[in-house]
PDB file of C-alpha atoms in Angstrom:
ATOM      1  CA  LYS A 167     106.704 160.063  10.817  1.00 94.00           C
ATOM      2  CA  THR A 168     106.325 162.797  13.423  1.00 95.00           C
ATOM      3  CA  MET A 169     108.267 165.338  11.386  1.00 95.00           C
ATOM      4  CA  LYS A 170     106.233 164.523   8.262  1.00 96.00           C
ATOM      5  CA  CYS A 171     103.075 165.083  10.310  1.00 97.00           C
ATOM      6  CA  LEU A 172     104.334 168.402  11.716  1.00 97.00           C
ATOM      7  CA  CYS A 173     105.486 169.651   8.302  1.00 96.00           C
ATOM      8  CA  GLU A 174     102.004 168.907   6.938  1.00 97.00           C
ATOM      9  CA  VAL A 175     100.603 171.135   9.694  1.00 97.00           C
ATOM     10  CA  LEU A 176     103.071 173.906   8.755  1.00 97.00           C
ATOM     11  CA  ASN A 177     102.014 173.688   5.106  1.00 96.00           C
ATOM     12  CA  HIS A 178      98.330 173.679   6.077  1.00 97.00           C
ATOM     13  CA  ARG A 179      98.426 176.535   8.596  1.00 97.00           C
ATOM     14  CA  PRO A 180     100.473 179.673   7.919  1.00 97.00           C
ATOM     15  CA  ASP A 181      99.918 180.770  11.542  1.00 97.00           C
ATOM     16  CA  VAL A 182     101.962 177.877  12.986  1.00 97.00           C
ATOM     17  CA  TYR A 183     105.661 177.988  13.860  1.00 97.00           C
ATOM     18  CA  LEU A 184     107.627 174.915  14.876  1.00 97.00           C
ATOM     19  CA  ALA A 185     110.425 175.062  17.444  1.00 97.00           C
ATOM     20  CA  ILE A 186     112.380 171.815  17.481  1.00 97.00           C
ATOM     21  CA  ILE A 187     114.355 171.349  20.679  1.00 96.00           C
ATOM     22  CA  ASP A 188     116.818 168.484  20.393  1.00 95.00           C
ATOM     23  CA  ASN A 189     118.272 167.506  23.774  1.00 93.00           C
ATOM     24  CA  ASP A 190     121.681 166.211  22.656  1.00 93.00           C
ATOM     25  CA  SER A 191     120.294 163.195  20.830  1.00 92.00           C
ATOM     26  CA  ASP A 192     122.320 160.881  18.630  1.00 92.00           C
ATOM     27  CA  ALA A 193     124.313 162.705  15.917  1.00 93.00           C
ATOM     28  CA  THR A 194     122.315 161.028  13.157  1.00 95.00           C
ATOM     29  CA  ILE A 195     119.139 162.634  14.525  1.00 94.00           C
ATOM     30  CA  GLY A 196     120.755 166.078  14.514  1.00 93.00           C
ATOM     31  CA  THR A 197     121.968 165.510  10.953  1.00 95.00           C
ATOM     32  CA  TYR A 198     118.451 164.518   9.899  1.00 96.00           C
ATOM     33  CA  LEU A 199     116.893 167.540  11.639  1.00 96.00           C
ATOM     34  CA  GLU A 200     119.281 169.866   9.800  1.00 95.00           C
ATOM     35  CA  THR A 201     117.827 168.623   6.498  1.00 96.00           C
ATOM     36  CA  LEU A 202     114.407 170.026   7.401  1.00 94.00           C
ATOM     37  CA  LYS A 203     114.014 173.269   5.524  1.00 91.00           C
ATOM     38  CA  HIS A 204     111.029 175.470   6.198  1.00 94.00           C
ATOM     39  CA  PRO A 205     110.892 179.214   6.926  1.00 96.00           C
ATOM     40  CA  ARG A 206     108.823 178.589  10.082  1.00 97.00           C
ATOM     41  CA  ILE A 207     111.046 175.921  11.641  1.00 97.00           C
ATOM     42  CA  ASP A 208     113.370 177.058  14.428  1.00 97.00           C
ATOM     43  CA  LEU A 209     115.904 174.269  15.021  1.00 97.00           C
ATOM     44  CA  ASN A 210     117.665 174.198  18.388  1.00 96.00           C
ATOM     45  CA  LEU A 211     120.341 171.509  18.731  1.00 96.00           C
ATOM     46  CA  LEU A 212     121.422 171.479  22.371  1.00 95.00           C
ATOM     47  CA  LYS A 213     124.844 170.164  23.346  1.00 93.00           C
ATOM     48  CA  ILE A 214     123.616 168.937  26.752  1.00 93.00           C
ATOM     49  CA  ASN A 215     120.528 166.912  27.656  1.00 92.00           C
ATOM     50  CA  HIS A 216     118.886 169.339  30.053  1.00 86.00           C
ATOM     51  CA  GLY A 217     115.663 167.347  30.153  1.00 87.00           C
ATOM     52  CA  ARG A 218     112.358 168.277  28.606  1.00 89.00           C
ATOM     53  CA  ALA A 219     111.167 170.794  31.197  1.00 90.00           C
ATOM     54  CA  VAL A 220     114.383 172.808  31.424  1.00 90.00           C
ATOM     55  CA  ALA A 221     114.879 172.820  27.649  1.00 92.00           C
ATOM     56  CA  HIS A 222     111.323 174.025  26.965  1.00 93.00           C
ATOM     57  CA  ASN A 223     111.325 176.619  29.738  1.00 93.00           C
ATOM     58  CA  ASN A 224     114.738 177.972  28.667  1.00 94.00           C
ATOM     59  CA  TYR A 225     113.570 178.250  25.056  1.00 95.00           C
ATOM     60  CA  LEU A 226     110.509 180.252  26.087  1.00 95.00           C
ATOM     61  CA  TYR A 227     112.605 182.488  28.356  1.00 95.00           C
ATOM     62  CA  GLN A 228     115.181 183.211  25.649  1.00 95.00           C
ATOM     63  CA  TYR A 229     113.039 183.559  22.545  1.00 94.00           C
ATOM     64  CA  VAL A 230     109.440 184.402  23.432  1.00 94.00           C
ATOM     65  CA  HIS A 231     108.477 187.883  24.596  1.00 87.00           C
ATOM     66  CA  SER A 232     105.338 189.995  24.755  1.00 82.00           C
ATOM     67  CA  GLU A 233     105.756 191.007  21.084  1.00 88.00           C
ATOM     68  CA  ASN A 234     105.842 187.418  19.760  1.00 92.00           C
ATOM     69  CA  GLN A 235     103.855 185.499  22.365  1.00 94.00           C
ATOM     70  CA  PRO A 236     101.944 182.688  20.663  1.00 96.00           C
ATOM     71  CA  ASN A 237      98.182 182.384  21.026  1.00 96.00           C
ATOM     72  CA  ILE A 238      98.565 178.659  21.676  1.00 97.00           C
ATOM     73  CA  ILE A 239     101.588 176.602  22.668  1.00 97.00           C
ATOM     74  CA  PHE A 240     101.679 172.976  21.600  1.00 97.00           C
ATOM     75  CA  SER A 241     104.001 170.313  22.883  1.00 96.00           C
ATOM     76  CA  VAL A 242     104.484 167.218  20.746  1.00 96.00           C
ATOM     77  CA  ASP A 243     106.731 164.287  21.627  1.00 93.00           C
ATOM     78  CA  PRO A 244     108.879 162.853  18.816  1.00 92.00           C
ATOM     79  CA  ASP A 245     106.810 159.659  18.558  1.00 92.00           C
ATOM     80  CA  ILE A 246     103.342 161.180  18.057  1.00 94.00           C
ATOM     81  CA  THR A 247     101.318 161.558  14.857  1.00 96.00           C
ATOM     82  CA  PHE A 248      97.864 163.016  14.301  1.00 97.00           C
ATOM     83  CA  SER A 249      95.637 164.273  11.512  1.00 97.00           C
ATOM     84  CA  ILE A 250      95.433 167.888  10.394  1.00 97.00           C
ATOM     85  CA  ASP A 251      91.703 167.814  11.184  1.00 98.00           C
ATOM     86  CA  ASP A 252      92.462 166.795  14.775  1.00 98.00           C
ATOM     87  CA  PHE A 253      95.044 169.581  15.047  1.00 98.00           C
ATOM     88  CA  ASP A 254      92.455 172.099  13.807  1.00 98.00           C
ATOM     89  CA  ARG A 255      89.862 170.740  16.277  1.00 98.00           C
ATOM     90  CA  LEU A 256      92.323 171.138  19.150  1.00 98.00           C
ATOM     91  CA  VAL A 257      93.151 174.724  18.116  1.00 98.00           C
ATOM     92  CA  ASP A 258      89.450 175.545  17.922  1.00 98.00           C
ATOM     93  CA  ALA A 259      88.693 174.077  21.347  1.00 98.00           C
ATOM     94  CA  VAL A 260      91.627 175.748  23.109  1.00 98.00           C
ATOM     95  CA  GLN A 261      90.737 179.115  21.572  1.00 98.00           C
ATOM     96  CA  ASN A 262      87.072 178.897  22.528  1.00 98.00           C
ATOM     97  CA  LEU A 263      87.027 177.269  25.969  1.00 98.00           C
ATOM     98  CA  PRO A 264      88.057 179.984  28.447  1.00 96.00           C
ATOM     99  CA  ARG A 265      88.535 177.653  31.450  1.00 97.00           C
ATOM    100  CA  ILE A 266      90.459 174.961  29.570  1.00 98.00           C
ATOM    101  CA  GLY A 267      94.049 174.476  30.646  1.00 97.00           C
ATOM    102  CA  MET A 268      96.025 171.544  29.269  1.00 97.00           C
ATOM    103  CA  LEU A 269      94.049 169.932  26.459  1.00 98.00           C
ATOM    104  CA  SER A 270      95.249 166.833  24.643  1.00 97.00           C
ATOM    105  CA  MET A 271      94.001 164.827  21.723  1.00 97.00           C
ATOM    106  CA  ARG A 272      92.675 161.350  22.458  1.00 96.00           C
ATOM    107  CA  TYR A 273      95.154 158.515  21.960  1.00 94.00           C
ATOM    108  CA  VAL A 274      94.592 155.467  19.769  1.00 91.00           C
ATOM    109  CA  ASP A 275      94.154 152.336  21.868  1.00 83.00           C
ATOM    110  CA  ASN A 276      97.315 150.550  20.733  1.00 78.00           C
ATOM    111  CA  ALA A 277      98.498 148.759  23.905  1.00 79.00           C
ATOM    112  CA  CYS A 278     100.671 151.811  24.714  1.00 80.00           C
ATOM    113  CA  ASN A 279      97.862 154.280  25.350  1.00 83.00           C
ATOM    114  CA  PRO A 280      99.075 156.672  28.086  1.00 89.00           C
ATOM    115  CA  GLU A 281      95.597 157.847  29.057  1.00 90.00           C
ATOM    116  CA  SER A 282      94.535 156.672  32.474  1.00 89.00           C
ATOM    117  CA  ARG A 283      91.580 156.888  34.811  1.00 91.00           C
ATOM    118  CA  LEU A 284      88.943 158.181  32.446  1.00 93.00           C
ATOM    119  CA  TYR A 285      86.090 156.784  34.510  1.00 93.00           C
ATOM    120  CA  ARG A 286      83.460 159.459  33.953  1.00 94.00           C
ATOM    121  CA  ASN A 287      81.532 160.404  30.841  1.00 97.00           C
ATOM    122  CA  PRO A 288      82.975 163.359  28.912  1.00 98.00           C
ATOM    123  CA  ARG A 289      82.016 166.796  30.168  1.00 97.00           C
ATOM    124  CA  ILE A 290      80.147 168.860  27.584  1.00 98.00           C
ATOM    125  CA  MET A 291      81.475 172.412  27.577  1.00 98.00           C
ATOM    126  CA  ARG A 292      80.077 175.382  25.667  1.00 98.00           C
ATOM    127  CA  GLY A 293      82.658 177.525  23.912  1.00 98.00           C
ATOM    128  CA  MET A 294      82.622 181.286  23.411  1.00 98.00           C
ATOM    129  CA  ASN A 295      81.676 180.554  19.782  1.00 98.00           C
ATOM    130  CA  GLY A 296      78.479 178.755  20.878  1.00 98.00           C
ATOM    131  CA  GLN A 297      79.857 175.331  19.912  1.00 98.00           C
ATOM    132  CA  HIS A 298      79.839 172.406  22.324  1.00 98.00           C
ATOM    133  CA  TYR A 299      82.994 170.403  23.068  1.00 98.00           C
ATOM    134  CA  ALA A 300      83.218 167.049  24.818  1.00 98.00           C
ATOM    135  CA  VAL A 301      86.218 166.835  27.153  1.00 98.00           C
ATOM    136  CA  SER A 302      87.196 163.689  29.062  1.00 97.00           C
ATOM    137  CA  ILE A 303      88.741 164.593  32.409  1.00 97.00           C
ATOM    138  CA  PRO A 304      90.959 162.064  34.189  1.00 95.00           C
ATOM    139  CA  SER A 305      90.280 161.254  37.850  1.00 93.00           C
ATOM    140  CA  PHE A 306      93.320 161.291  40.146  1.00 90.00           C
ATOM    141  CA  SER A 307      95.686 161.345  37.180  1.00 90.00           C
ATOM    142  CA  ASN A 308      97.238 163.959  34.948  1.00 92.00           C
ATOM    143  CA  VAL A 309      96.700 164.415  31.230  1.00 94.00           C
ATOM    144  CA  ALA A 310      99.332 162.457  29.304  1.00 91.00           C
ATOM    145  CA  GLY A 311     101.621 164.996  27.676  1.00 89.00           C
ATOM    146  CA  GLY A 312     102.621 163.332  24.412  1.00 91.00           C
ATOM    147  CA  VAL A 313     100.643 165.994  22.575  1.00 95.00           C
ATOM    148  CA  PHE A 314      98.815 168.880  24.203  1.00 97.00           C
ATOM    149  CA  ALA A 315      97.974 172.546  23.811  1.00 98.00           C
ATOM    150  CA  VAL A 316      97.698 175.455  26.264  1.00 98.00           C
ATOM    151  CA  ARG A 317      96.842 179.080  25.524  1.00 98.00           C
ATOM    152  CA  GLY A 318      99.902 181.321  25.496  1.00 96.00           C
ATOM    153  CA  ASP A 319      98.356 183.880  27.853  1.00 96.00           C
ATOM    154  CA  ILE A 320      97.943 181.182  30.503  1.00 96.00           C
ATOM    155  CA  ILE A 321     101.610 180.190  30.251  1.00 96.00           C
ATOM    156  CA  PHE A 322     102.912 183.756  30.330  1.00 94.00           C
ATOM    157  CA  LYS A 323     100.474 185.416  32.737  1.00 94.00           C
ATOM    158  CA  ARG A 324      99.621 182.594  35.123  1.00 94.00           C
ATOM    159  CA  LEU A 325     102.733 180.393  35.003  1.00 95.00           C
ATOM    160  CA  LYS A 326     105.384 183.105  34.581  1.00 93.00           C
ATOM    161  CA  GLY A 327     106.465 181.871  31.157  1.00 93.00           C
ATOM    162  CA  ARG A 328     107.155 178.296  32.210  1.00 92.00           C
ATOM    163  CA  LEU A 329     105.486 175.532  30.230  1.00 94.00           C
ATOM    164  CA  PHE A 330     106.553 173.058  32.898  1.00 92.00           C
ATOM    165  CA  PRO A 331     106.349 174.850  36.281  1.00 91.00           C
ATOM    166  CA  LYS A 332     108.312 172.344  38.326  1.00 78.00           C
ATOM    167  CA  ARG A 333     109.986 172.857  41.689  1.00 70.00           C
ATOM    168  CA  SER A 334     112.836 170.452  41.014  1.00 62.00           C
ATOM    169  CA  PHE A 335     114.334 169.719  37.640  1.00 57.00           C
ATOM    170  CA  ASP A 336     115.375 166.116  37.533  1.00 57.00           C
ATOM    171  CA  ILE A 337     115.821 165.126  33.890  1.00 50.00           C
ATOM    172  CA  TYR A 338     113.297 162.287  34.122  1.00 50.00           C
ATOM    173  CA  ALA A 339     110.521 163.607  36.314  1.00 53.00           C
ATOM    174  CA  ASN A 340     106.841 164.141  35.701  1.00 82.00           C
ATOM    175  CA  ASP A 341     106.843 167.314  33.607  1.00 89.00           C
ATOM    176  CA  ASP A 342     103.256 166.794  32.427  1.00 89.00           C
ATOM    177  CA  GLY A 343     102.048 166.250  35.981  1.00 90.00           C
ATOM    178  CA  ALA A 344     103.620 169.517  37.127  1.00 91.00           C
ATOM    179  CA  LEU A 345     101.808 171.456  34.397  1.00 94.00           C
ATOM    180  CA  HIS A 346      98.535 169.608  35.008  1.00 93.00           C
ATOM    181  CA  ASP A 347      98.633 170.237  38.779  1.00 93.00           C
ATOM    182  CA  SER A 348      99.649 173.867  38.424  1.00 94.00           C
ATOM    183  CA  LEU A 349      96.775 174.592  36.060  1.00 96.00           C
ATOM    184  CA  ARG A 350      94.277 172.662  38.186  1.00 94.00           C
ATOM    185  CA  LYS A 351      95.272 174.708  41.249  1.00 95.00           C
ATOM    186  CA  ARG A 352      94.374 177.792  39.219  1.00 95.00           C
ATOM    187  CA  PHE A 353      90.932 176.291  38.481  1.00 96.00           C
ATOM    188  CA  PHE A 354      91.590 175.384  34.864  1.00 97.00           C
ATOM    189  CA  ILE A 355      90.128 172.183  33.443  1.00 97.00           C
ATOM    190  CA  ASN A 356      92.591 169.688  31.924  1.00 97.00           C
ATOM    191  CA  GLY A 357      91.499 166.838  29.720  1.00 97.00           C
ATOM    192  CA  TYR A 358      91.260 165.080  26.369  1.00 97.00           C
ATOM    193  CA  LEU A 359      89.234 166.447  23.481  1.00 98.00           C
ATOM    194  CA  GLU A 360      86.753 163.864  22.276  1.00 98.00           C
ATOM    195  CA  GLY A 361      86.454 163.400  18.533  1.00 96.00           C
ATOM    196  CA  THR A 362      90.201 163.616  17.975  1.00 96.00           C
TER     197      THR A 362
END
């Protein structure tokens, strides 16, 4: 379902490229991923499970440079789906809100919703395009990282090219929290885009 969703985005937006990083998953998954044919899919089948943070950071270090730096970097877990309209709304918000850091879509309340501590009303923020965006900001919690976007210039200029700027790289550690905290320390606002 996730790959169908992402391929729909690729077909809808010619400015999107998809890097699939497979951390030594089951062979049947790798076989399935190799069937995906699209000129803007970059498939990376790793032989070792390095963990999410190391795999993402290594990919950016090896393949992304000043000449091909993306305007926006998305991270999508393999169990997430969303609408094309929501994807477009997230792109628009990230492009137009200069102080936004890690911005996620809202999650459907399905008994597995990873959002937590959204106690306050959404903050209304005015974008550079004059539009207003409602962003829910968690209190004493990070933005859940199942799907999120960050501007490329923030990752490469402020975080030295690391999507997950962690101090230690345990395979199962809080990658999303490290990004959230690092951006917050640099006075960026992290949250969930209402209306998605």
